[in-house]
Amino acid sequence: MSLQKYYARFREDRRAKTDDRSIVKMEHIVTRFPPSPTGSLHIGGARTALFNWLFTRNRGGRFILRIEDTDVERSTDESVKAIMDAMEWLELTWDEGPYFQTNRLDVYSEYAKKLVDSGNAYWCQCTPEELEMRRNAAMAEGRKPKYEGACRTKAFGPGPNRVLRFRAPDTGTTVLRDIIKGAIEFDNSELDDLVIVKSDGIPTYNFAVVVDDITMGVTHVIRGDDHVNNTPRQILIYQALGEKLPEFGHVPMIHGEDRSPLSKRHGATSVMEYKKMGFLPEALVNCLVRLGWSYGDQEIFSRSELIEKFTLENIGKSPSIFTMEKLLWLNAHYIKEKRPEELVSPLRPFLALRNYTDKSDAYLAGAIRTLQTRSHTLVEMADAMRFYMVDEVEFDPAAADEFLTPEIGKVFELIISELSNLETFDENSLETVFRKIVADLGIKFGKIAQPVRVALTGATKSPGLFEIIEVLGKKSVVERLQKGLKYTRER
RNA sequence: GUCCCCAUCGUCUAGUCUGGUCCAGGACACCGGCCUUUCACGCCGGCGACGCCGGUUCAAAUCCGGCUGGGGACGCCA
């Protein structure tokens, strides 16, 4: 599929969902999620997107997807797709976009020109190498490694290998009034003249975001804590442009178990990896939202509840650690909660991966129902499903050895004949038959349960006997019992 | 190094703004028990934290200061 068509697909999607918003109060809130397409959507980015999305849906605003691809070297179409796929899986629908910064170069030039004309920007021809050296020297001497303004007064015009720098004030303070963190004051002397247009004519991040947020009418900038230090620079640019500031809210970071930034060595970082591991999107969403945000003691939230209850005020200030423990529990919860039929299609890919022969939706749903309280993930479920899917089960040697004994053979014969004559093959009648057999033989049900279980599933652990028998059906059950019987005779 | 942020059970967190109702509540994980045809589910119980020091106060998890620890930023990356 071409990228164009791909985007169009999402556009269609959006149109369909736009009307939902009219039922919510409109407050003209505009937010955005601006990933840079240099990889897949990861846990941290997903949570930022989720917070923005929830905030916007709660307030009845517009949520924009903007692709920040000004790093031409590292940006790829593949990443754009990966990010949109992940957002689609999490159902983080956007109302506008995706916009691409590389398509908006004219807009940035226009704003760059404004800054040059007003004396707030100047051309600089210091080379990256020189800059690097000066930075290192400053660090070595314990000084803040900032640009000292060598080209400030040279009045260069644009030219090859020249960059445009923003002329930052040397004195005074800039205050960031953060919705989440409160007021943070920065000494302007800490800031330097940052590059806003690179020598290839492409704007840098700090400039492009500001121009985009201004021109797209963004009212609330909600992003990761790692952007706090960029914010005073951006505020200065807003001011130089004479524009009104948006509200800023910086959400605390998510770390790995050793409190270092979340990375591959902490396990899966990409949202789609969690899909592959058999997690349900609602579980990931529920897990992610509780990292930094809370609503009293409540742990489980439906999507509509989240939209209703989400506010920025309930976001905490301290960073959190992402572990899979709660996610696993949440996933198990949602697996239990769903109707078996709803799990059929999400489970199918996992079944296919195991090369099981295909079964009907109804059969699958029946099998799923027996495994819902026993699975933390779809992977676990697909694995546990094996005995439902194969024609012939292979006995676990230890289990067969312990339970498929010669003595149990006679019992099997009786069960086989009773079951063969049974008309209605449901849990209730099954239970009646077994209780009768047990009573006739004068033994405890526990005596025969494990042997039958081994014959039917090959293992000592499984869902309840009667549910298994009902799902498997008479033919398969009788065959398996006969195979078990054969084993007891031939051992 | 400089600047900025953060700090409650192992983890996610409530409580901190508006000190007393908190010898700190919930959830996950872990441990024990019950239920039981196995395994799970479920239910009941247990373990377990206000980083440290000082100050303010009749009273501090809550306010103030310092320390320590962790994180972030300091790019012609975003």
mmCIF file with all atom_site columns, N, CA and C in Angstrom, chain A residues 360-411:
data_model
loop_
_atom_site.group_PDB
_atom_site.id
_atom_site.type_symbol
_atom_site.label_atom_id
_atom_site.label_alt_id
_atom_site.label_comp_id
_atom_site.label_asym_id
_atom_site.label_entity_id
_atom_site.label_seq_id
_atom_site.pdbx_PDB_ins_code
_atom_site.Cartn_x
_atom_site.Cartn_y
_atom_site.Cartn_z
_atom_site.occupancy
_atom_site.B_iso_or_equiv
_atom_site.pdbx_formal_charge
_atom_site.auth_seq_id
_atom_site.auth_comp_id
_atom_site.auth_asym_id
_atom_site.auth_atom_id
_atom_site.pdbx_PDB_model_num
ATOM 1   N N  . SER A 1 360 ? -13.779 -23.912 13.898 1.00 0.00 ? 360 SER A N  1
ATOM 2   C CA . SER A 1 360 ? -14.857 -22.928 13.772 1.00 0.00 ? 360 SER A CA 1
ATOM 3   C C  . SER A 1 360 ? -14.830 -21.931 14.929 1.00 0.00 ? 360 SER A C  1
ATOM 4   N N  . ASP A 1 361 ? -15.445 -20.779 14.694 1.00 0.00 ? 361 ASP A N  1
ATOM 5   C CA . ASP A 1 361 ? -15.542 -19.764 15.743 1.00 0.00 ? 361 ASP A CA 1
ATOM 6   C C  . ASP A 1 361 ? -16.197 -20.336 16.990 1.00 0.00 ? 361 ASP A C  1
ATOM 7   N N  . ALA A 1 362 ? -17.236 -21.118 16.774 1.00 0.00 ? 362 ALA A N  1
ATOM 8   C CA . ALA A 1 362 ? -17.998 -21.653 17.904 1.00 0.00 ? 362 ALA A CA 1
ATOM 9   C C  . ALA A 1 362 ? -17.138 -22.607 18.729 1.00 0.00 ? 362 ALA A C  1
ATOM 10  N N  . TYR A 1 363 ? -16.407 -23.452 18.029 1.00 0.00 ? 363 TYR A N  1
ATOM 11  C CA . TYR A 1 363 ? -15.540 -24.392 18.741 1.00 0.00 ? 363 TYR A CA 1
ATOM 12  C C  . TYR A 1 363 ? -14.484 -23.634 19.550 1.00 0.00 ? 363 TYR A C  1
ATOM 13  N N  . LEU A 1 364 ? -13.875 -22.653 18.878 1.00 0.00 ? 364 LEU A N  1
ATOM 14  C CA . LEU A 1 364 ? -12.844 -21.851 19.524 1.00 0.00 ? 364 LEU A CA 1
ATOM 15  C C  . LEU A 1 364 ? -13.403 -21.127 20.748 1.00 0.00 ? 364 LEU A C  1
ATOM 16  N N  . ALA A 1 365 ? -14.570 -20.548 20.575 1.00 0.00 ? 365 ALA A N  1
ATOM 17  C CA . ALA A 1 365 ? -15.178 -19.811 21.686 1.00 0.00 ? 365 ALA A CA 1
ATOM 18  C C  . ALA A 1 365 ? -15.416 -20.740 22.871 1.00 0.00 ? 365 ALA A C  1
ATOM 19  N N  . GLY A 1 366 ? -15.847 -21.957 22.572 1.00 0.00 ? 366 GLY A N  1
ATOM 20  C CA . GLY A 1 366 ? -16.076 -22.930 23.630 1.00 0.00 ? 366 GLY A CA 1
ATOM 21  C C  . GLY A 1 366 ? -14.799 -23.253 24.376 1.00 0.00 ? 366 GLY A C  1
ATOM 22  N N  . ALA A 1 367 ? -13.739 -23.432 23.615 1.00 0.00 ? 367 ALA A N  1
ATOM 23  C CA . ALA A 1 367 ? -12.449 -23.754 24.222 1.00 0.00 ? 367 ALA A CA 1
ATOM 24  C C  . ALA A 1 367 ? -11.932 -22.557 25.019 1.00 0.00 ? 367 ALA A C  1
ATOM 25  N N  . ILE A 1 368 ? -12.080 -21.374 24.445 1.00 0.00 ? 368 ILE A N  1
ATOM 26  C CA . ILE A 1 368 ? -11.615 -20.145 25.106 1.00 0.00 ? 368 ILE A CA 1
ATOM 27  C C  . ILE A 1 368 ? -12.294 -19.981 26.459 1.00 0.00 ? 368 ILE A C  1
ATOM 28  N N  . ARG A 1 369 ? -13.587 -20.230 26.487 1.00 0.00 ? 369 ARG A N  1
ATOM 29  C CA . ARG A 1 369 ? -14.347 -20.044 27.718 1.00 0.00 ? 369 ARG A CA 1
ATOM 30  C C  . ARG A 1 369 ? -13.726 -20.830 28.877 1.00 0.00 ? 369 ARG A C  1
ATOM 31  N N  . THR A 1 370 ? -13.197 -22.009 28.570 1.00 0.00 ? 370 THR A N  1
ATOM 32  C CA . THR A 1 370 ? -12.623 -22.844 29.633 1.00 0.00 ? 370 THR A CA 1
ATOM 33  C C  . THR A 1 370 ? -11.234 -22.373 30.054 1.00 0.00 ? 370 THR A C  1
ATOM 34  N N  . LEU A 1 371 ? -10.636 -21.500 29.250 1.00 0.00 ? 371 LEU A N  1
ATOM 35  C CA . LEU A 1 371 ? -9.259  -21.086 29.532 1.00 0.00 ? 371 LEU A CA 1
ATOM 36  C C  . LEU A 1 371 ? -9.149  -19.642 30.026 1.00 0.00 ? 371 LEU A C  1
ATOM 37  N N  . GLN A 1 372 ? -10.257 -18.950 30.046 1.00 0.00 ? 372 GLN A N  1
ATOM 38  C CA . GLN A 1 372 ? -10.206 -17.526 30.398 1.00 0.00 ? 372 GLN A CA 1
ATOM 39  C C  . GLN A 1 372 ? -9.674  -17.248 31.804 1.00 0.00 ? 372 GLN A C  1
ATOM 40  N N  . THR A 1 373 ? -10.036 -18.076 32.763 1.00 0.00 ? 373 THR A N  1
ATOM 41  C CA . THR A 1 373 ? -9.530  -17.828 34.116 1.00 0.00 ? 373 THR A CA 1
ATOM 42  C C  . THR A 1 373 ? -8.126  -18.382 34.285 1.00 0.00 ? 373 THR A C  1
ATOM 43  N N  . ARG A 1 374 ? -7.628  -19.003 33.235 1.00 0.00 ? 374 ARG A N  1
ATOM 44  C CA . ARG A 1 374 ? -6.324  -19.650 33.354 1.00 0.00 ? 374 ARG A CA 1
ATOM 45  C C  . ARG A 1 374 ? -5.236  -19.007 32.506 1.00 0.00 ? 374 ARG A C  1
ATOM 46  N N  . SER A 1 375 ? -5.543  -17.867 31.879 1.00 0.00 ? 375 SER A N  1
ATOM 47  C CA . SER A 1 375 ? -4.562  -17.269 30.977 1.00 0.00 ? 375 SER A CA 1
ATOM 48  C C  . SER A 1 375 ? -4.281  -15.813 31.323 1.00 0.00 ? 375 SER A C  1
ATOM 49  N N  . HIS A 1 376 ? -3.009  -15.495 31.408 1.00 0.00 ? 376 HIS A N  1
ATOM 50  C CA . HIS A 1 376 ? -2.629  -14.093 31.605 1.00 0.00 ? 376 HIS A CA 1
ATOM 51  C C  . HIS A 1 376 ? -2.494  -13.376 30.276 1.00 0.00 ? 376 HIS A C  1
ATOM 52  N N  . THR A 1 377 ? -2.174  -14.137 29.226 1.00 0.00 ? 377 THR A N  1
ATOM 53  C CA . THR A 1 377 ? -1.986  -13.533 27.910 1.00 0.00 ? 377 THR A CA 1
ATOM 54  C C  . THR A 1 377 ? -2.581  -14.452 26.844 1.00 0.00 ? 377 THR A C  1
ATOM 55  N N  . LEU A 1 378 ? -2.711  -13.919 25.643 1.00 0.00 ? 378 LEU A N  1
ATOM 56  C CA . LEU A 1 378 ? -3.209  -14.732 24.545 1.00 0.00 ? 378 LEU A CA 1
ATOM 57  C C  . LEU A 1 378 ? -2.190  -15.799 24.168 1.00 0.00 ? 378 LEU A C  1
ATOM 58  N N  . VAL A 1 379 ? -0.924  -15.508 24.439 1.00 0.00 ? 379 VAL A N  1
ATOM 59  C CA . VAL A 1 379 ? 0.119   -16.499 24.178 1.00 0.00 ? 379 VAL A CA 1
ATOM 60  C C  . VAL A 1 379 ? -0.089  -17.706 25.089 1.00 0.00 ? 379 VAL A C  1
ATOM 61  N N  . GLU A 1 380 ? -0.292  -17.426 26.356 1.00 0.00 ? 380 GLU A N  1
ATOM 62  C CA . GLU A 1 380 ? -0.558  -18.519 27.291 1.00 0.00 ? 380 GLU A CA 1
ATOM 63  C C  . GLU A 1 380 ? -1.796  -19.300 26.876 1.00 0.00 ? 380 GLU A C  1
ATOM 64  N N  . MET A 1 381 ? -2.798  -18.552 26.458 1.00 0.00 ? 381 MET A N  1
ATOM 65  C CA . MET A 1 381 ? -4.044  -19.209 26.074 1.00 0.00 ? 381 MET A CA 1
ATOM 66  C C  . MET A 1 381 ? -3.836  -20.104 24.866 1.00 0.00 ? 381 MET A C  1
ATOM 67  N N  . ALA A 1 382 ? -3.125  -19.582 23.873 1.00 0.00 ? 382 ALA A N  1
ATOM 68  C CA . ALA A 1 382 ? -2.885  -20.369 22.661 1.00 0.00 ? 382 ALA A CA 1
ATOM 69  C C  . ALA A 1 382 ? -2.091  -21.630 22.996 1.00 0.00 ? 382 ALA A C  1
ATOM 70  N N  . ASP A 1 383 ? -1.141  -21.494 23.902 1.00 0.00 ? 383 ASP A N  1
ATOM 71  C CA . ASP A 1 383 ? -0.355  -22.662 24.309 1.00 0.00 ? 383 ASP A CA 1
ATOM 72  C C  . ASP A 1 383 ? -1.239  -23.683 25.020 1.00 0.00 ? 383 ASP A C  1
ATOM 73  N N  . ALA A 1 384 ? -2.056  -23.183 25.931 1.00 0.00 ? 384 ALA A N  1
ATOM 74  C CA . ALA A 1 384 ? -2.913  -24.067 26.717 1.00 0.00 ? 384 ALA A CA 1
ATOM 75  C C  . ALA A 1 384 ? -3.981  -24.730 25.848 1.00 0.00 ? 384 ALA A C  1
ATOM 76  N N  . MET A 1 385 ? -4.218  -24.138 24.709 1.00 0.00 ? 385 MET A N  1
ATOM 77  C CA . MET A 1 385 ? -5.275  -24.579 23.802 1.00 0.00 ? 385 MET A CA 1
ATOM 78  C C  . MET A 1 385 ? -4.884  -25.819 23.004 1.00 0.00 ? 385 MET A C  1
ATOM 79  N N  . ARG A 1 386 ? -3.627  -26.154 23.075 1.00 0.00 ? 386 ARG A N  1
ATOM 80  C CA . ARG A 1 386 ? -3.094  -27.205 22.212 1.00 0.00 ? 386 ARG A CA 1
ATOM 81  C C  . ARG A 1 386 ? -3.962  -28.464 22.161 1.00 0.00 ? 386 ARG A C  1
ATOM 82  N N  . PHE A 1 387 ? -4.342  -28.991 23.332 1.00 0.00 ? 387 PHE A N  1
ATOM 83  C CA . PHE A 1 387 ? -5.066  -30.263 23.329 1.00 0.00 ? 387 PHE A CA 1
ATOM 84  C C  . PHE A 1 387 ? -6.449  -30.160 22.679 1.00 0.00 ? 387 PHE A C  1
ATOM 85  N N  . TYR A 1 388 ? -6.941  -28.935 22.563 1.00 0.00 ? 388 TYR A N  1
ATOM 86  C CA . TYR A 1 388 ? -8.211  -28.744 21.873 1.00 0.00 ? 388 TYR A CA 1
ATOM 87  C C  . TYR A 1 388 ? -8.017  -28.758 20.358 1.00 0.00 ? 388 TYR A C  1
ATOM 88  N N  . MET A 1 389 ? -6.790  -28.477 19.938 1.00 0.00 ? 389 MET A N  1
ATOM 89  C CA . MET A 1 389 ? -6.544  -28.237 18.527 1.00 0.00 ? 389 MET A CA 1
ATOM 90  C C  . MET A 1 389 ? -5.946  -29.423 17.788 1.00 0.00 ? 389 MET A C  1
ATOM 91  N N  . VAL A 1 390 ? -5.204  -30.266 18.475 1.00 0.00 ? 390 VAL A N  1
ATOM 92  C CA . VAL A 1 390 ? -4.559  -31.386 17.792 1.00 0.00 ? 390 VAL A CA 1
ATOM 93  C C  . VAL A 1 390 ? -5.511  -32.579 17.707 1.00 0.00 ? 390 VAL A C  1
ATOM 94  N N  . ASP A 1 391 ? -5.270  -33.419 16.718 1.00 0.00 ? 391 ASP A N  1
ATOM 95  C CA . ASP A 1 391 ? -6.139  -34.591 16.544 1.00 0.00 ? 391 ASP A CA 1
ATOM 96  C C  . ASP A 1 391 ? -5.856  -35.628 17.618 1.00 0.00 ? 391 ASP A C  1
ATOM 97  N N  . GLU A 1 392 ? -4.593  -35.761 17.923 1.00 0.00 ? 392 GLU A N  1
ATOM 98  C CA . GLU A 1 392 ? -4.224  -36.768 18.904 1.00 0.00 ? 392 GLU A CA 1
ATOM 99  C C  . GLU A 1 392 ? -3.308  -36.150 19.943 1.00 0.00 ? 392 GLU A C  1
ATOM 100 N N  . VAL A 1 393 ? -3.635  -36.326 21.205 1.00 0.00 ? 393 VAL A N  1
ATOM 101 C CA . VAL A 1 393 ? -2.772  -35.732 22.229 1.00 0.00 ? 393 VAL A CA 1
ATOM 102 C C  . VAL A 1 393 ? -1.592  -36.647 22.519 1.00 0.00 ? 393 VAL A C  1
ATOM 103 N N  . GLU A 1 394 ? -0.494  -36.034 22.874 1.00 0.00 ? 394 GLU A N  1
ATOM 104 C CA . GLU A 1 394 ? 0.646   -36.842 23.294 1.00 0.00 ? 394 GLU A CA 1
ATOM 105 C C  . GLU A 1 394 ? 0.683   -36.796 24.818 1.00 0.00 ? 394 GLU A C  1
ATOM 106 N N  . PHE A 1 395 ? 0.805   -37.940 25.426 1.00 0.00 ? 395 PHE A N  1
ATOM 107 C CA . PHE A 1 395 ? 0.771   -37.997 26.887 1.00 0.00 ? 395 PHE A CA 1
ATOM 108 C C  . PHE A 1 395 ? 2.082   -37.509 27.482 1.00 0.00 ? 395 PHE A C  1
ATOM 109 N N  . ASP A 1 396 ? 1.959   -36.739 28.517 1.00 0.00 ? 396 ASP A N  1
ATOM 110 C CA . ASP A 1 396 ? 3.155   -36.397 29.284 1.00 0.00 ? 396 ASP A CA 1
ATOM 111 C C  . ASP A 1 396 ? 3.592   -37.688 29.969 1.00 0.00 ? 396 ASP A C  1
ATOM 112 N N  . PRO A 1 397 ? 4.834   -38.123 29.748 1.00 0.00 ? 397 PRO A N  1
ATOM 113 C CA . PRO A 1 397 ? 5.280   -39.442 30.226 1.00 0.00 ? 397 PRO A CA 1
ATOM 114 C C  . PRO A 1 397 ? 5.044   -39.638 31.721 1.00 0.00 ? 397 PRO A C  1
ATOM 115 N N  . ALA A 1 398 ? 5.413   -38.659 32.504 1.00 0.00 ? 398 ALA A N  1
ATOM 116 C CA . ALA A 1 398 ? 5.264   -38.793 33.951 1.00 0.00 ? 398 ALA A CA 1
ATOM 117 C C  . ALA A 1 398 ? 3.791   -38.912 34.337 1.00 0.00 ? 398 ALA A C  1
ATOM 118 N N  . ALA A 1 399 ? 2.965   -38.106 33.678 1.00 0.00 ? 399 ALA A N  1
ATOM 119 C CA . ALA A 1 399 ? 1.536   -38.122 33.979 1.00 0.00 ? 399 ALA A CA 1
ATOM 120 C C  . ALA A 1 399 ? 0.917   -39.462 33.602 1.00 0.00 ? 399 ALA A C  1
ATOM 121 N N  . ALA A 1 400 ? 1.262   -39.939 32.407 1.00 0.00 ? 400 ALA A N  1
ATOM 122 C CA . ALA A 1 400 ? 0.727   -41.217 31.941 1.00 0.00 ? 400 ALA A CA 1
ATOM 123 C C  . ALA A 1 400 ? 1.172   -42.327 32.873 1.00 0.00 ? 400 ALA A C  1
ATOM 124 N N  . ASP A 1 401 ? 2.418   -42.280 33.247 1.00 0.00 ? 401 ASP A N  1
ATOM 125 C CA . ASP A 1 401 ? 2.976   -43.306 34.122 1.00 0.00 ? 401 ASP A CA 1
ATOM 126 C C  . ASP A 1 401 ? 2.229   -43.347 35.458 1.00 0.00 ? 401 ASP A C  1
ATOM 127 N N  . GLU A 1 402 ? 1.930   -42.195 35.981 1.00 0.00 ? 402 GLU A N  1
ATOM 128 C CA . GLU A 1 402 ? 1.276   -42.159 37.285 1.00 0.00 ? 402 GLU A CA 1
ATOM 129 C C  . GLU A 1 402 ? -0.211  -42.495 37.241 1.00 0.00 ? 402 GLU A C  1
ATOM 130 N N  . PHE A 1 403 ? -0.902  -42.029 36.199 1.00 0.00 ? 403 PHE A N  1
ATOM 131 C CA . PHE A 1 403 ? -2.361  -42.150 36.230 1.00 0.00 ? 403 PHE A CA 1
ATOM 132 C C  . PHE A 1 403 ? -2.968  -43.177 35.268 1.00 0.00 ? 403 PHE A C  1
ATOM 133 N N  . LEU A 1 404 ? -2.291  -43.481 34.182 1.00 0.00 ? 404 LEU A N  1
ATOM 134 C CA . LEU A 1 404 ? -2.873  -44.450 33.237 1.00 0.00 ? 404 LEU A CA 1
ATOM 135 C C  . LEU A 1 404 ? -2.420  -45.850 33.630 1.00 0.00 ? 404 LEU A C  1
ATOM 136 N N  . THR A 1 405 ? -2.870  -46.265 34.786 1.00 0.00 ? 405 THR A N  1
ATOM 137 C CA . THR A 1 405 ? -2.460  -47.558 35.340 1.00 0.00 ? 405 THR A CA 1
ATOM 138 C C  . THR A 1 405 ? -3.396  -48.667 34.864 1.00 0.00 ? 405 THR A C  1
ATOM 139 N N  . PRO A 1 406 ? -2.937  -49.910 34.949 1.00 0.00 ? 406 PRO A N  1
ATOM 140 C CA . PRO A 1 406 ? -3.770  -51.044 34.536 1.00 0.00 ? 406 PRO A CA 1
ATOM 141 C C  . PRO A 1 406 ? -5.115  -51.060 35.270 1.00 0.00 ? 406 PRO A C  1
ATOM 142 N N  . GLU A 1 407 ? -5.126  -50.701 36.543 1.00 0.00 ? 407 GLU A N  1
ATOM 143 C CA . GLU A 1 407 ? -6.378  -50.747 37.328 1.00 0.00 ? 407 GLU A CA 1
ATOM 144 C C  . GLU A 1 407 ? -7.431  -49.794 36.775 1.00 0.00 ? 407 GLU A C  1
ATOM 145 N N  . ILE A 1 408 ? -6.955  -48.677 36.205 1.00 0.00 ? 408 ILE A N  1
ATOM 146 C CA . ILE A 1 408 ? -7.921  -47.688 35.757 1.00 0.00 ? 408 ILE A CA 1
ATOM 147 C C  . ILE A 1 408 ? -8.565  -48.103 34.426 1.00 0.00 ? 408 ILE A C  1
ATOM 148 N N  . GLY A 1 409 ? -7.952  -49.078 33.792 1.00 0.00 ? 409 GLY A N  1
ATOM 149 C CA . GLY A 1 409 ? -8.446  -49.555 32.502 1.00 0.00 ? 409 GLY A CA 1
ATOM 150 C C  . GLY A 1 409 ? -9.923  -49.910 32.531 1.00 0.00 ? 409 GLY A C  1
ATOM 151 N N  . LYS A 1 410 ? -10.329 -50.680 33.572 1.00 0.00 ? 410 LYS A N  1
ATOM 152 C CA . LYS A 1 410 ? -11.725 -51.122 33.667 1.00 0.00 ? 410 LYS A CA 1
ATOM 153 C C  . LYS A 1 410 ? -12.661 -49.935 33.776 1.00 0.00 ? 410 LYS A C  1
ATOM 154 N N  . VAL A 1 411 ? -12.229 -48.958 34.543 1.00 0.00 ? 411 VAL A N  1
ATOM 155 C CA . VAL A 1 411 ? -13.042 -47.750 34.698 1.00 0.00 ? 411 VAL A CA 1
ATOM 156 C C  . VAL A 1 411 ? -13.216 -47.064 33.357 1.00 0.00 ? 411 VAL A C  1
#
